[in-house]
Coordinates of C-alpha atoms and ligand atoms in Angstrom, one line a residue:
X1 CA -26.8 -2.8 15.3
X2 CA -30.2 -4.8 14.3
X3 CA -31.7 -2.8 12.1
X4 CA -32.8 0.2 10.5
X5 CA -28.9 1.0 11.1
X6 CA -29.7 4.7 10.5
X7 CA -33.3 5.3 10.3
X8 CA -33.3 9.2 8.2
X9 CA -36.5 10.1 7.1
X10 CA -36.9 8.8 3.6
X11 CA -38.4 11.3 1.6
X12 CA -35.8 14.0 0.5
X13 CA -36.9 13.9 -2.7
X14 CA -34.8 16.9 -4.4
X15 CA -32.7 18.1 -2.8
X16 CA -30.9 21.7 -2.4
X17 CA -27.2 20.9 -3.4
X18 CA -24.8 22.7 -3.0
X19 CA -21.5 22.0 -5.3
X20 CA -19.9 23.3 -1.6
X21 CA -19.7 20.4 -0.3
X22 CA -19.7 17.7 -2.8
X23 CA -17.6 15.3 -2.4
X24 CA -15.1 14.2 -3.6
X25 CA -12.1 11.5 -3.6
X26 CA -9.5 14.3 -3.1
X27 CA -6.6 13.5 -1.6
X28 CA -7.2 15.6 1.6
X29 CA -10.2 13.1 2.6
X30 CA -7.5 9.6 1.8
X31 CA -5.6 8.1 4.0
X32 CA -1.6 7.6 3.1
X33 CA -1.8 5.1 0.8
X34 CA 0.3 2.8 3.6
X35 CA -2.5 3.0 5.9
X36 CA -5.3 2.8 2.5
X37 CA -3.1 -0.4 1.9
X38 CA -3.4 -2.0 6.2
X39 CA -7.1 -1.4 6.5
X40 CA -8.2 -2.7 3.9
X41 CA -6.0 -5.9 4.9
X42 CA -6.8 -6.0 8.6
X43 CA -10.6 -5.2 6.7
X44 CA -9.7 -8.1 4.2
X45 CA -8.7 -10.5 7.5
X46 CA -11.3 -10.0 9.4
X47 CA -14.3 -10.6 6.7
X48 CA -12.4 -13.9 6.7
X49 CA -13.0 -14.7 10.3
X50 CA -16.6 -15.2 10.6
X51 CA -17.5 -14.5 13.6
X52 CA -21.7 -15.8 13.6
X53 CA -23.3 -16.0 16.9
X54 CA -21.7 -20.0 16.9
X55 CA -18.6 -18.7 16.6
X56 CA -18.0 -15.8 17.8
X57 CA -15.6 -13.6 18.1
X58 CA -12.9 -14.3 19.7
X59 CA -10.5 -15.5 16.5
X60 CA -10.8 -11.9 15.3
X61 CA -10.1 -10.0 18.8
X62 CA -7.1 -12.1 18.6
X63 CA -6.3 -11.1 15.7
X64 CA -6.2 -7.5 16.8
X65 CA -4.5 -8.1 19.6
X66 CA -1.4 -9.7 17.4
X67 CA -1.5 -7.0 15.9
X68 CA -1.4 -4.6 17.4
X69 CA 1.3 -5.7 20.2
X70 CA 3.3 -6.7 16.5
X71 CA 3.1 -2.5 16.1
X72 CA 3.9 -1.5 18.7
X73 CA 1.8 -1.1 21.7
X74 CA 2.7 -3.0 25.1
X75 CA 1.0 -6.6 25.7
X76 CA -0.4 -4.8 29.4
X77 CA -3.0 -2.4 27.1
X78 CA -3.9 -4.5 24.5
X79 CA -6.2 -7.2 27.3
X80 CA -8.2 -10.2 25.9
X81 CA -11.1 -11.1 27.9
X82 CA -14.2 -13.2 27.8
X83 CA -16.5 -14.2 29.7
X84 CA -15.1 -17.1 32.1
X85 CA -18.4 -19.4 30.4
X86 CA -18.2 -17.7 27.3
X87 CA -14.6 -18.4 25.9
X88 CA -15.4 -18.3 22.3
X89 CA -16.7 -14.6 23.0
X90 CA -13.7 -12.2 22.8
X91 CA -13.5 -8.7 24.1
X92 CA -9.5 -7.0 23.1
X93 CA -9.8 -3.3 25.2
X94 CA -6.5 -0.9 24.0
X95 CA -5.7 1.4 26.4
X96 CA -4.2 4.1 24.4
X97 CA -2.1 5.9 26.9
X98 CA -2.2 10.2 27.4
X99 CA -0.5 12.5 29.5
X100 CA -2.4 13.0 31.5
X101 CA -3.5 9.5 33.6
X102 CA -6.5 11.5 35.7
X103 CA -8.4 12.8 32.5
X104 CA -11.6 10.5 31.9
X105 CA -10.4 8.5 29.4
X106 CA -12.8 8.6 25.5
X107 CA -13.8 5.1 24.4
X108 CA -14.7 4.4 21.7
X109 CA -16.6 1.0 20.9
X110 CA -16.5 -1.4 18.2
X111 CA -18.8 -4.7 18.1
X112 CA -17.8 -8.1 15.8
X113 CA -19.9 -10.3 15.5
X114 CA -22.0 -10.5 12.7
X115 CA -25.4 -12.1 11.7
X116 CA -25.8 -15.0 9.7
X117 CA -25.0 -15.5 6.1
X118 CA -26.3 -18.3 4.1
X119 CA -23.5 -18.1 1.3
X120 CA -26.1 -19.8 -0.9
X121 CA -28.6 -16.1 -0.5
X122 CA -25.5 -14.7 -1.4
X123 CA -23.8 -14.0 -5.0
X124 CA -20.6 -13.8 -3.8
X125 CA -19.1 -15.9 0.2
X126 CA -20.3 -13.7 2.9
X127 CA -17.0 -14.4 4.7
X128 CA -14.1 -13.6 2.2
X129 CA -13.9 -10.0 1.2
X130 CA -14.1 -9.7 -2.4
X131 CA -13.8 -6.7 -4.6
X132 CA -16.3 -6.0 -7.6
X133 CA -17.8 -2.8 -8.6
X134 CA -16.4 0.1 -6.8
X135 CA -17.3 -2.9 -3.9
X136 CA -15.6 -4.6 -1.3
X137 CA -18.6 -7.1 -0.4
X138 CA -18.8 -9.3 2.8
X139 CA -20.5 -10.0 5.7
X140 CA -19.7 -6.9 7.8
X141 CA -18.9 -5.0 5.4
X142 CA -20.6 -1.6 7.1
X143 CA -22.1 -3.5 9.7
X144 CA -19.3 -3.2 11.6
X145 CA -16.5 -5.1 10.7
X146 CA -15.0 -1.4 8.0
X147 CA -15.0 0.3 11.7
X148 CA -12.8 -2.1 13.2
X149 CA -10.9 -2.2 11.2
X150 CA -10.2 1.2 10.7
X151 CA -10.5 1.7 14.5
X152 CA -7.5 -0.6 14.5
X153 CA -5.5 0.3 11.3
X154 CA -5.9 4.0 12.7
X155 CA -4.2 2.6 16.2
X156 CA -1.8 1.2 14.7
X157 CA -0.4 4.0 12.7
X158 CA -1.2 7.6 15.7
X159 CA 1.5 4.8 17.5
X160 CA 3.8 5.2 14.5
X161 CA 3.6 8.4 14.6
X162 CA 4.4 9.0 18.1
X163 CA 1.0 10.3 18.6
X164 CA 0.8 10.6 22.3
X165 CA -3.1 12.1 23.5
X166 CA -4.3 14.4 26.4
X167 CA -6.3 11.5 27.7
X168 CA -6.6 7.9 27.5
X169 CA -8.3 6.3 24.7
X170 CA -10.2 3.5 25.0
X171 CA -10.7 1.5 22.1
X172 CA -13.2 -1.9 22.8
X173 CA -13.9 -4.3 19.7
X174 CA -16.3 -6.6 20.9
X175 CA -18.7 -10.0 21.4
X176 CA -21.9 -10.5 20.7
X177 CA -24.2 -7.2 19.5
X178 CA -26.4 -8.7 17.5
X179 CA -29.5 -9.6 19.1
X180 CA -30.5 -12.9 20.2
X181 CA -25.7 -12.6 21.9
X182 CA -25.4 -14.6 25.6
X183 CA -22.4 -12.8 27.1
X184 CA -22.7 -9.3 25.2
X185 CA -19.6 -7.4 25.7
X186 CA -20.0 -4.1 26.4
X187 CA -22.5 -5.2 29.5
X188 CA -20.0 -7.9 30.8
X189 CA -17.2 -6.0 31.1
X190 CA -19.6 -3.0 32.5
X191 CA -20.7 -5.2 35.4
X192 CA -17.1 -7.8 36.1
X193 CA -14.5 -5.1 34.9
X194 CA -15.9 -1.8 34.7
X195 CA -12.1 -0.2 35.2
X196 CA -11.1 -1.3 32.2
X197 CA -13.8 0.5 30.3
X198 CA -14.7 3.7 32.6
X199 CA -14.9 6.7 30.8
X200 CA -16.1 10.0 30.5
X201 CA -17.6 9.8 26.6
X202 CA -18.5 7.4 24.0
X203 CA -17.9 7.1 20.4
X204 CA -19.4 4.2 18.8
X205 CA -18.9 3.4 15.1
X206 CA -21.4 1.2 15.0
X207 CA -24.5 3.7 12.9
X208 CA -24.4 7.6 11.6
X209 CA -22.7 8.3 8.9
X210 CA -23.0 11.0 5.6
X211 CA -26.0 10.0 3.3
X212 CA -25.5 10.6 0.1
X213 CA -28.4 10.4 -2.4
X214 CA -28.1 9.3 -6.7
X215 CA -24.2 10.3 -5.3
X216 CA -24.7 13.3 -4.3
X217 CA -23.4 14.2 0.0
X218 CA -26.8 15.0 1.6
X219 CA -26.1 15.3 5.4
X220 CA -24.0 13.7 8.0
X221 CA -25.3 12.2 11.1
X222 CA -24.3 12.0 14.5
X223 CA -26.2 9.6 16.6
X224 CA -27.5 11.1 20.1
X225 CA -30.3 8.3 20.9
X226 CA -32.2 5.3 19.6
X227 CA -35.6 3.6 20.6
X228 CA -36.5 0.8 23.3
X229 CA -36.5 -2.7 23.0
X230 CA -39.3 -4.1 24.5
X231 CA -41.5 -7.5 24.0
X232 CA -44.3 -8.2 25.4
X233 CA -46.2 -11.7 25.4
X234 CA -50.5 -11.4 24.8
X235 CA -52.6 -14.2 25.2
X236 CA -56.1 -15.9 25.6
X237 CA -57.8 -19.1 26.3
X238 CA -60.8 -20.7 26.2
X239 CA -62.6 -23.9 27.2
X240 CA -61.9 -25.7 24.0
X241 CA -63.8 -28.9 22.6
X242 CA -65.0 -30.9 20.1
X243 CA -63.9 -29.0 16.2
X244 CA -67.6 -29.9 15.7
X245 CA -69.0 -27.8 18.5
X246 CA -67.9 -24.2 17.7
X247 CA -69.0 -21.6 20.4
X248 CA -69.4 -17.8 21.4
X249 CA -65.9 -18.5 23.3
X250 CA -62.8 -19.5 21.1
X251 CA -59.1 -17.8 22.4
X252 CA -57.9 -17.2 18.5
X253 CA -60.7 -14.6 17.8
X254 CA -60.3 -13.5 20.7
X255 CA -56.4 -12.8 20.6
X256 CA -57.6 -11.9 17.0
X257 CA -59.7 -9.7 17.6
X258 CA -57.4 -7.4 20.1
X259 CA -54.6 -7.2 17.7
X260 CA -57.2 -5.9 15.1
X261 CA -57.2 -3.4 17.4
X262 CA -53.7 -2.9 18.5
X263 CA -53.1 -2.9 14.7
X264 CA -55.6 0.2 13.9
X265 CA -54.2 1.9 16.7
X266 CA -50.8 4.9 17.0
X267 CA -48.9 6.1 20.3
X268 CA -49.3 10.4 20.8
X269 CA -46.8 12.1 18.6
X270 CA -43.8 12.1 20.9
X271 CA -40.7 14.4 20.7
X272 CA -37.3 14.5 22.0
X273 CA -34.0 17.0 21.7
X274 CA -33.2 14.9 18.8
X275 CA -36.3 14.3 16.7
X276 CA -36.6 18.1 17.0
X277 CA -33.7 19.2 16.4
X278 CA -33.5 16.4 13.3
X279 CA -36.8 17.6 11.6
X280 CA -36.0 20.8 11.8
X281 CA -32.7 20.2 10.1
X282 CA -34.0 18.4 7.3
X283 CA -36.5 20.6 6.5
X284 CA -33.8 23.3 6.0
X285 CA -32.7 20.8 3.5
X286 CA -36.4 19.9 1.9
X287 CA -37.7 21.7 -0.4
X288 CA -41.3 21.2 -0.6
X289 CA -44.4 20.0 1.4
X290 CA -42.3 17.5 3.4
X291 CA -40.6 20.7 4.5
X292 CA -43.0 22.8 5.7
X293 CA -44.8 19.3 8.1
X294 CA -40.9 19.0 9.4
X295 CA -40.7 22.4 10.7
X296 CA -44.1 22.3 11.7
X297 CA -43.6 19.2 14.1
X298 CA -40.4 20.8 15.6
X299 CA -41.8 23.1 16.9
X300 CA -43.3 22.9 20.9
X301 CA -45.8 22.2 21.0
X302 CA -45.4 19.8 17.8
X303 CA -48.6 20.4 14.5
X304 CA -50.3 16.7 15.0
X305 CA -51.6 17.5 11.6
X306 CA -48.2 18.0 10.3
X307 CA -46.9 14.5 11.8
X308 CA -49.9 12.6 10.3
X309 CA -49.1 13.7 7.1
X310 CA -45.5 12.4 7.9
X311 CA -46.2 10.2 9.2
X312 CA -47.3 8.4 5.7
X313 CA -43.9 7.7 5.8
X314 CA -43.3 4.2 8.3
X315 CA -39.9 5.5 8.9
X316 CA -40.5 9.1 9.9
X317 CA -43.4 7.1 11.7
X318 CA -41.0 5.3 13.6
X319 CA -39.1 8.4 14.5
X320 CA -42.4 10.4 16.1
X321 CA -43.6 7.9 18.4
X322 CA -43.6 4.6 20.1
X323 CA -44.4 1.6 18.1
X324 CA -46.2 -1.4 19.0
X325 CA -46.3 -4.4 16.3
X326 CA -47.7 -8.2 16.5
X327 CA -44.7 -10.0 15.0
X328 CA -45.1 -13.6 16.2
X329 CA -48.4 -15.7 16.8
X330 CA -49.9 -19.0 17.8
X331 CA -53.2 -20.4 19.1
X332 CA -54.8 -23.9 18.8
X333 CA -53.5 -27.7 19.3
X334 CA -54.9 -29.6 16.8
X335 CA -57.1 -29.5 14.0
X336 CA -60.3 -30.8 15.3
X337 CA -60.3 -28.8 18.2
X338 CA -61.4 -26.0 19.5
X339 CA -58.7 -23.9 20.7
X340 CA -57.6 -23.9 24.1
X341 CA -54.6 -21.3 23.5
X342 CA -53.4 -19.0 21.6
X343 CA -50.5 -16.1 22.1
X344 CA -48.8 -13.3 20.2
X345 CA -45.4 -11.6 20.9
X346 CA -45.7 -7.8 20.6
X347 CA -43.1 -6.3 19.8
X348 CA -42.2 -2.4 21.0
X349 CA -39.2 0.4 20.2
X350 CA -40.0 2.5 23.0
X351 CA -38.9 6.5 22.5
X352 CA -36.2 7.7 25.4
X353 CA -38.5 9.3 27.8
X354 CA -41.3 6.8 27.6
X355 CA -41.8 4.8 30.0
X356 CA -42.1 1.1 30.1
X357 CA -45.9 0.9 32.5
X358 CA -46.9 3.6 30.2
X359 CA -46.2 1.1 26.7
X360 CA -47.9 -1.4 29.2
X361 CA -51.2 0.6 30.4
X362 CA -52.0 2.2 26.4
X363 CA -52.0 -1.5 25.4
X364 CA -53.9 -2.4 28.2
X365 CA -56.7 -0.2 27.0
X366 CA -56.3 -0.7 23.3
X367 CA -56.3 -4.7 23.6
X368 CA -58.9 -4.0 25.5
X369 CA -60.6 -7.3 26.4
X370 CA -59.4 -8.4 30.0
X371 CA -59.2 -11.9 28.8
X372 CA -56.1 -10.8 26.6
X373 CA -53.1 -11.7 29.4
X374 CA -50.7 -9.5 28.9
X375 CA -47.2 -10.3 29.9
X376 CA -43.6 -8.2 30.1
X377 CA -41.0 -11.2 27.7
X378 CA -38.3 -9.1 29.7
X379 CA -36.9 -5.7 31.1
X380 CA -36.5 -3.5 29.3
X381 CA -31.8 -1.8 29.2
X382 CA -33.6 1.5 28.5
X383 CA -31.8 3.7 26.9
X384 CA -31.3 7.7 27.3
X385 CA -31.2 10.5 25.7
X386 CA -27.6 11.2 25.0
X387 CA -27.6 15.0 25.0
X388 CA -27.3 16.9 21.1
X389 CA -24.5 19.3 23.9
X390 CA -22.9 22.4 21.5
X391 CA -19.1 20.8 22.2
X392 CA -19.6 17.8 20.4
X393 CA -22.0 18.4 17.8
X394 CA -19.2 21.6 17.0
X395 CA -16.0 19.0 17.4
X396 CA -18.2 17.0 14.7
X397 CA -18.9 19.2 12.3
X398 CA -15.7 20.4 12.5
X399 CA -14.6 17.2 11.9
X400 CA -16.4 16.1 8.4
X401 CA -15.9 19.5 7.1
X402 CA -12.7 19.3 7.5
X403 CA -12.9 16.3 5.4
X404 CA -16.6 17.8 3.5
X405 CA -16.6 21.3 3.6
X406 CA -20.1 22.8 4.5
X407 CA -22.0 19.6 5.0
X408 CA -25.0 20.3 7.5
X409 CA -24.5 18.3 10.7
X410 CA -28.3 16.6 11.8
X411 CA -28.5 14.5 15.3
X412 CA -30.0 11.8 15.1
X413 CA -32.7 8.9 16.6
X414 CA -32.0 5.4 15.7
X415 CA -34.8 3.5 15.8
X416 CA -33.0 -0.1 16.4
X417 CA -30.7 -0.8 18.9
X418 CA -27.2 -1.0 19.0
X419 CA -24.6 -1.6 22.2
X420 CA -24.7 2.3 23.2
X421 CA -28.1 0.7 25.6
X422 CA -25.3 -0.4 27.6
X423 CA -23.2 2.8 28.3
X424 CA -25.8 4.9 27.7
X425 CA -27.8 2.8 30.3
X426 CA -24.5 3.0 32.8
X427 CA -24.8 6.9 32.8
X428 CA -21.5 7.6 30.3
X429 CA -23.3 9.5 27.5
X430 CA -22.5 8.0 24.1
X431 CA -22.8 9.2 19.6
X432 CA -22.7 7.0 17.2
X433 CA -20.2 8.7 15.0
X434 CA -18.9 7.3 11.4
X435 CA -17.0 8.2 8.2
X436 CA -19.3 6.1 6.5
X437 CA -20.9 7.7 3.6
X438 CA -23.6 5.6 2.0
X439 CA -27.2 5.9 -0.1
X440 CA -30.0 6.7 1.5
X441 CA -31.8 3.8 -0.6
X442 CA -28.3 1.5 0.0
X443 CA -29.1 -0.7 3.5
X444 CA -28.0 -4.3 3.2
X445 CA -26.8 -4.7 6.5
X446 CA -27.8 -7.3 8.0
X447 CA -29.0 -8.5 4.3
X448 CA -27.7 -10.6 1.2
X449 CA -24.6 -8.8 -0.9
X450 CA -24.2 -6.0 1.9
X451 CA -21.4 -4.0 0.9
X452 CA -19.2 -0.9 1.4
X453 CA -17.5 1.8 -1.4
X454 CA -13.7 1.1 -1.3
X455 CA -13.6 5.0 -1.6
X456 CA -16.0 4.9 1.1
X457 CA -13.7 2.6 2.8
X458 CA -10.6 4.5 2.1
X459 CA -12.4 7.9 3.5
X460 CA -13.6 6.2 6.7
X461 CA -10.4 5.0 8.0
X462 CA -8.6 8.6 7.6
X463 CA -11.9 10.4 9.3
X464 CA -11.4 7.2 11.8
X465 CA -7.6 8.4 12.1
X466 CA -9.1 12.3 12.7
X467 CA -11.6 11.4 14.5
X468 CA -9.3 9.2 17.4
X469 CA -7.2 12.1 17.2
X470 CA -9.6 14.9 18.1
X471 CA -11.3 13.3 20.6
X472 CA -8.1 12.2 22.5
X473 CA -6.8 16.4 22.4
X474 CA -10.4 16.7 24.5
X475 CA -10.0 18.2 27.5
Ligands
ZN1 ZN1 -23.9 -3.6 14.0

């Protein structure tokens, strides 16, 4: 996922913790030693393969394919596939066949690519798994080779256990999720080979998970939606001329003034089924003024004054409205010449349910200058919300409680995008579910010294095993 991995309201200062759901690495939450070892070995191998854009994901896909066939999967059920024009952007699709071929399968997603990591910026080698101080370090340890290793290890364990699901379970290990890719796996597969991955439901391990504060578990997320990525270019021109003869018409000033108006603007508050449920749930967790505001915002209509107070926090603000921000700017062509052109990039994250035309209309109104030409850089991949249905919520809650009794389940909307947008856009309800617990203040995805707790990894492997089994059994 492009940052941030989890968009949790960051005002969870004081927490009411009931001892009931304190998580300790009890025997019940760890995989059998041999499977724990297998998962760690797979993680080590995957971290050791550089799958940044330039390198691609083919080597990692081939590794998983070989391990699964060695582990007893039929070659026909473990398909390696890459776009002909991008052979290094490989995907591997595994089909774990169920009793009822007619039942629509469940699809699990895990992307194999990682963002860049400059070794000189890290304290350890980003492309070699390092265990230190109770953590595994390496590029992809939380985004998301940990999930890929957990999926592959669970498949091998299920095969060894001779587990037969009710419906087919498909696991797609894919290419190019991270921003800037040219061969996104799910998009390619949905476009060219939908029969390989078509499903009733998608479970994506690239998001959600458990939230800790100072080691104490707060709540467990199920990701149901994400904001839509939308980028515009705003451009102004002016006649230019000799730098010693400045006049009133200046492309840079004009654009700067318009951007100043955008900086002061806030899109209207907008709640979705997920954010309403999320604020409502977090209000119960959070004693104090923020709790009152969260509760008030979750009402219909939402209390706008409460929303403004909550919006003082950038994450809450991003959860409450569409946002647009200037991220790049350029202007002028010579130091001693008046500018003829100025250009800015306006990067928006649109709430589910909002529309591109609505966002564009508001931008034009706010920039408030007919001389500012606004153009959409690319058609957005709109990501409709996958409703947090009682069935999926109960399934995930029961599963989480089988390992971490009593932990509150909170639906969440991500402010960053993921491959869910591809599958949701293709009409398949898609949910982020991961067994990784992480501290609310720890977010090293895409950053330096990316890491995952050793205990957190081991527990997530056990959780993933149970998740596949549970989703495979669903009718
Ligand atoms: Zn990711």
